[in-house]
C-alpha positions as a printed NumPy array, in Angstrom:
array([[-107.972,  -29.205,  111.847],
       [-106.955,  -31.981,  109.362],
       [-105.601,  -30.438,  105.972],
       [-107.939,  -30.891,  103.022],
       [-106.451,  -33.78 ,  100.431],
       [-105.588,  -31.874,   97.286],
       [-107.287,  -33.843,   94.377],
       [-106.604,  -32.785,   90.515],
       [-108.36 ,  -34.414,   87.567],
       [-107.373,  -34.274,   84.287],
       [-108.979,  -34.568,   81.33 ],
       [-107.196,  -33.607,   77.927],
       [-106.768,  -34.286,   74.45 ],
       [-104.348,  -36.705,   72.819],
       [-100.965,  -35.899,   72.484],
       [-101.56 ,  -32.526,   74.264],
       [ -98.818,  -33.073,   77.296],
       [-101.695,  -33.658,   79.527],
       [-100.327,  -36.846,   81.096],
       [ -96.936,  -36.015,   81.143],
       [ -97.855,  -32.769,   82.986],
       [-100.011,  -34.798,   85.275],
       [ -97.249,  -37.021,   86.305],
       [ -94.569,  -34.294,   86.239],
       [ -96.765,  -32.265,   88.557],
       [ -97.477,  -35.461,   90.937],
       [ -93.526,  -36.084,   91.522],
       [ -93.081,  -31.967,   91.795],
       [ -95.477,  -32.175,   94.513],
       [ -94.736,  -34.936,   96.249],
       [ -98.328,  -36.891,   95.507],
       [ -99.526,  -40.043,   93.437],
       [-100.419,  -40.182,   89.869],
       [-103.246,  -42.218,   88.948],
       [-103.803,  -43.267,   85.328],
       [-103.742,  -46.832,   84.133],
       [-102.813,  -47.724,   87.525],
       [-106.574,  -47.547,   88.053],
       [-107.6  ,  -50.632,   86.337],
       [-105.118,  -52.481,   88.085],
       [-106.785,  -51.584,   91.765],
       [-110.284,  -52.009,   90.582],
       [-109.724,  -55.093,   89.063],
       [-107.947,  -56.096,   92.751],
       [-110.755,  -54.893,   94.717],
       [-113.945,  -56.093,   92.77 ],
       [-112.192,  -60.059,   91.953],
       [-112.423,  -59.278,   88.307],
       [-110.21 ,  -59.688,   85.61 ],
       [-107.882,  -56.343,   84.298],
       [-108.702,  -57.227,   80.873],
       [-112.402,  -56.61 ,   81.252],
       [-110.962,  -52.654,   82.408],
       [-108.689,  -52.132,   80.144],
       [-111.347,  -53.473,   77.413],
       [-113.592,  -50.477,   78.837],
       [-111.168,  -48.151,   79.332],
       [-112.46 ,  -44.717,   78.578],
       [-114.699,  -46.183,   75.879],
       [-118.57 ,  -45.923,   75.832],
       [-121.089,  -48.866,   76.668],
       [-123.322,  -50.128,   74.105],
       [-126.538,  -48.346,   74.276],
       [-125.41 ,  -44.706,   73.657],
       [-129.037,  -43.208,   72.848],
       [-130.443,  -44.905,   76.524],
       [-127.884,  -42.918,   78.51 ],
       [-127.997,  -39.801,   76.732],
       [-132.129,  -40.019,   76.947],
       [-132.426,  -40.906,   80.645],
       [-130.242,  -43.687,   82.278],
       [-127.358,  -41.187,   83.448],
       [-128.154,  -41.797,   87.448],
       [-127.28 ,  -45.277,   87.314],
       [-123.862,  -44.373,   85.949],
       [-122.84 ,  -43.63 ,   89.864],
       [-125.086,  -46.363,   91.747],
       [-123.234,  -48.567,   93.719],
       [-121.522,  -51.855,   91.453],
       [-123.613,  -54.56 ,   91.006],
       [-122.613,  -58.277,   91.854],
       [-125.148,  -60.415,   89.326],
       [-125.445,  -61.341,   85.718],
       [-124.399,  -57.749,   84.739],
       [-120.99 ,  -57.732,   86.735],
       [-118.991,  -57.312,   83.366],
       [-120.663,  -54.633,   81.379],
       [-119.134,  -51.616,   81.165],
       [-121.86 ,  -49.498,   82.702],
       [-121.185,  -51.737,   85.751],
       [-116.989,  -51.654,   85.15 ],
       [-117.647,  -47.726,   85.66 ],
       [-119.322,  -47.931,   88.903],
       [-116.387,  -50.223,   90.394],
       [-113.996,  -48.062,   89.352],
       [-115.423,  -44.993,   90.16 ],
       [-115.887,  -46.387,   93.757],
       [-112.03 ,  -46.688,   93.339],
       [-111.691,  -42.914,   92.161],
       [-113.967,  -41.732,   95.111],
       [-111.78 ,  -43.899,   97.887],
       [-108.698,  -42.406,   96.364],
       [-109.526,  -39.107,   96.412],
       [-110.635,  -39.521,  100.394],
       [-107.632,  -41.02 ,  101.383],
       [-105.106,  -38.977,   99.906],
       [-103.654,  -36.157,   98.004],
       [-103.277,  -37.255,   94.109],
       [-103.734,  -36.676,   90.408],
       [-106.35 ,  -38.76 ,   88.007],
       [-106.256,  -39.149,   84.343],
       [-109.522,  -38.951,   82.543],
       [-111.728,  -41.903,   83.121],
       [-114.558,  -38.49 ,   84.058],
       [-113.265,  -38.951,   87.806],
       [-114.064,  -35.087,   87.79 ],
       [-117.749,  -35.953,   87.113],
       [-117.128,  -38.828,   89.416],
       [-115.681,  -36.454,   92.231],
       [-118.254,  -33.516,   91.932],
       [-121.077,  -36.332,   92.57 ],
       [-119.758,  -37.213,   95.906],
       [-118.812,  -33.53 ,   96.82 ],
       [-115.41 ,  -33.42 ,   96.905],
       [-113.504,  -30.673,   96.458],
       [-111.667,  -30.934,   93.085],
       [-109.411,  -29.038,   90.98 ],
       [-110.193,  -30.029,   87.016],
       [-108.044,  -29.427,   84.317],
       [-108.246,  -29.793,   80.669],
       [-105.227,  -29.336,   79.063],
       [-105.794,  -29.071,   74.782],
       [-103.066,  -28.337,   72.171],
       [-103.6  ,  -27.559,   68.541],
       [-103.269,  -30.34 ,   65.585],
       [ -99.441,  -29.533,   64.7  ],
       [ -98.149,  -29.725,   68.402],
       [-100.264,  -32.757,   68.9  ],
       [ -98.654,  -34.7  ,   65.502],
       [ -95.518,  -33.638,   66.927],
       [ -95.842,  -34.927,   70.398],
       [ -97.125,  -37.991,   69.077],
       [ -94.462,  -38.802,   66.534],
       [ -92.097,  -37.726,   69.706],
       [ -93.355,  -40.219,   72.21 ],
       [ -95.14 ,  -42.728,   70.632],
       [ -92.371,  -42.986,   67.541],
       [ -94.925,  -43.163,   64.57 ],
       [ -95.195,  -41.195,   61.144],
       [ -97.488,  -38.303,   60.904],
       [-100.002,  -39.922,   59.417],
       [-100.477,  -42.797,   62.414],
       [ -99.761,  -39.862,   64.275],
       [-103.204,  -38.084,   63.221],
       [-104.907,  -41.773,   63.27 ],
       [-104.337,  -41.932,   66.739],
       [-105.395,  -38.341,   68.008],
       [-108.477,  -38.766,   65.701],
       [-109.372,  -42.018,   67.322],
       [-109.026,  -41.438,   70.904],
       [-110.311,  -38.212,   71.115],
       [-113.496,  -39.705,   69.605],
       [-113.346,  -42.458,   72.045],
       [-113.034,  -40.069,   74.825],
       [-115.95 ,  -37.762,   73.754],
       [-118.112,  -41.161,   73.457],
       [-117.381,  -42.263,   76.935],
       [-117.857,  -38.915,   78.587],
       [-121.345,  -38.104,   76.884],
       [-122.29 ,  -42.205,   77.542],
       [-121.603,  -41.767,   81.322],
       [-122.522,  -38.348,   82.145],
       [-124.442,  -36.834,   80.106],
       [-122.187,  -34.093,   79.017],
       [-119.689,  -32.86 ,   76.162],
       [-116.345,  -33.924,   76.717],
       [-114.63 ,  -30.607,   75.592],
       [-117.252,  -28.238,   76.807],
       [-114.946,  -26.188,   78.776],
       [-117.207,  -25.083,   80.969],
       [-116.835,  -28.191,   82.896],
       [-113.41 ,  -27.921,   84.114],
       [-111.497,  -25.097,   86.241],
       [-108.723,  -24.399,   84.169],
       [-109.105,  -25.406,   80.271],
       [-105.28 ,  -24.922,   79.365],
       [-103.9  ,  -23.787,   75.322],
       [-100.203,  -26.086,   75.931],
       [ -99.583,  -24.761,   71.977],
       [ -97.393,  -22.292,   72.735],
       [ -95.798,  -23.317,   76.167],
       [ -93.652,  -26.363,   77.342],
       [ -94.425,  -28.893,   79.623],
       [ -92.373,  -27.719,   82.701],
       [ -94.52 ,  -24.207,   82.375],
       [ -97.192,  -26.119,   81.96 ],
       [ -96.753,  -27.706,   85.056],
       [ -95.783,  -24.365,   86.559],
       [ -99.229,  -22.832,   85.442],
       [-100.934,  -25.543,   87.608],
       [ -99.085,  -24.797,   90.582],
       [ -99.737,  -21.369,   90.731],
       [-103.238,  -21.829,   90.482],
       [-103.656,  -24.184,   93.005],
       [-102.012,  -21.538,   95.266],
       [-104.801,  -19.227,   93.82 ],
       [-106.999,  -22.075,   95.277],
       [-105.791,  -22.023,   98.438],
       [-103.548,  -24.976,   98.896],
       [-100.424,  -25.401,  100.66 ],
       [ -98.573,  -27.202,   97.395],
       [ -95.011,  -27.393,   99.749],
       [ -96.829,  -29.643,  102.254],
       [ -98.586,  -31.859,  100.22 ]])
C-alpha cells in the first residue's frame, strides 16, 4: 500500500512565527516548504507573468459583496483562458490547481493562500494549522526580523492581517480566524519556535503519520 503524502497548511497571523515554524518543520522533516515559491510555479505553468501573482497575493478581488452573496463556487472552477485570464478570481483558480497538484505529488507544507480550503474541496487529507500570537510578541517578532520600529511594526501586522481576512472571506466564504476551521489553532505567546515546531510533530503522530519516513 502506497504511504499517504503528509500535507500541512498553514494559516497564521503576522509576525506570529507561523512561517518560520512552517519552514523549520519542513527541513525537520525532511519535506518542501511552499510559500512564495507558489507564485513562481503558477506563473510557470499558466504562461503568465509573476507580477500579476504577487499583485494578488493573498489579497481579495474587487467585488467583495458578489462573493460573499453567492459567487463562492466559481472560486475552485477550473482557470479560465479568455478575456478574464488576469483577474484575481481567475489568478486563484491557477494557483490553486498548483496547490492541489502539490499536495498529490508529495509530502509538503503551504503558507496561507486558503490552500486548506483549497485542499478540503478536492478531498485531501490535510492537517491545518493556525498558529496566532498576542500584539506584544508579534511587535517584537516584527521589529526582530523585519528590522523596523514599533510603530511600522504594528502598521504592518494591522495591514496584513486585514488583507488576509479580506482574501479568505472573498474566496471562500468564511472568517479567516474562525478557529473552527483549522485542526490545531496554536497560542505561540508563551512558547518558542523550536517547541512550536515540536507541538506540530507530536500531533501529527496523534494523526497517524510516520513523521521519520517522510
Amino acid at each position: 500500500m502506497d504511504k499517504k503524502n503528509l500535507v500541512i497548511t498553514i494559516e497564521r497571523q503576522y509576525g506570529s512565527g507561523g512561517r518560520v515554524t512552517g519552514k523549520r518543520l519542513a527541513e525537520e522533516l525532511g519535506i518542501h516548504f511552499y510559500d512564495e515559491e507558489i507564485l513562481k510555479m503558477t506563473s510557470e505553468e499558466s504562461a503568465i507573468g509573476e507580477q500579476y501573482f504577487r499583485l494578488a497575493d493573498e489579497r481579495a478581488g474587487n467585488n467583495l459583496l458578489y462573493k460573499i452573496v453567492g459567487g463562492l463556487r466559481d472560486s475552485l472552477a477550473k482557470p479560465s483562458t479568455k478575456d478574464d485570464i488576469t483577474s484575481p478570481d481567475n489568478l486563484f483558480r491557477f494557483q490553486s490547481d498548483v496547490i492541489r497538484n502539490l499536495a498529490k505529488a508529495e509530502s509538503c507544507i503551504i503558507a496561507g493562500r486558503c490552500a486548506d480550503y483549497v485542499l478540503d474541496a478536492e478531498g485531501i487529507d490535510v492537517i491545518k494549522l493556525f498558529v496566532y500570537a498576542d500584539m506584544p510578541t508579534r511587535i517584537q517578532r516584527v521589529i526582530d526580523v523585519d528590522g523596523v520600529d514599533e510603530e511600522e511594526a504594528v502598521k504592518r501586522i494591522r495591514r496584513i492581517d486585514r488583507e488576509r481576512k479580506r482574501y479568505r472571506k472573498y474566496f471562500t466564504g468564511k472568517e479567516w480566524d474562525d478557529m473552527t476551521n483549522y485542526d490545531l489553532p496554536i497560542n505561540a505567546t508563551k512558547i518558542d519556535l523550536d517547541q512550536l515546531a515540536q507541538l506540530v510533530k507530536c500531533y501529527i503522530k496523534i494523526r497517524g503519520y510516520d513523521i521519520e519516513k517522510q
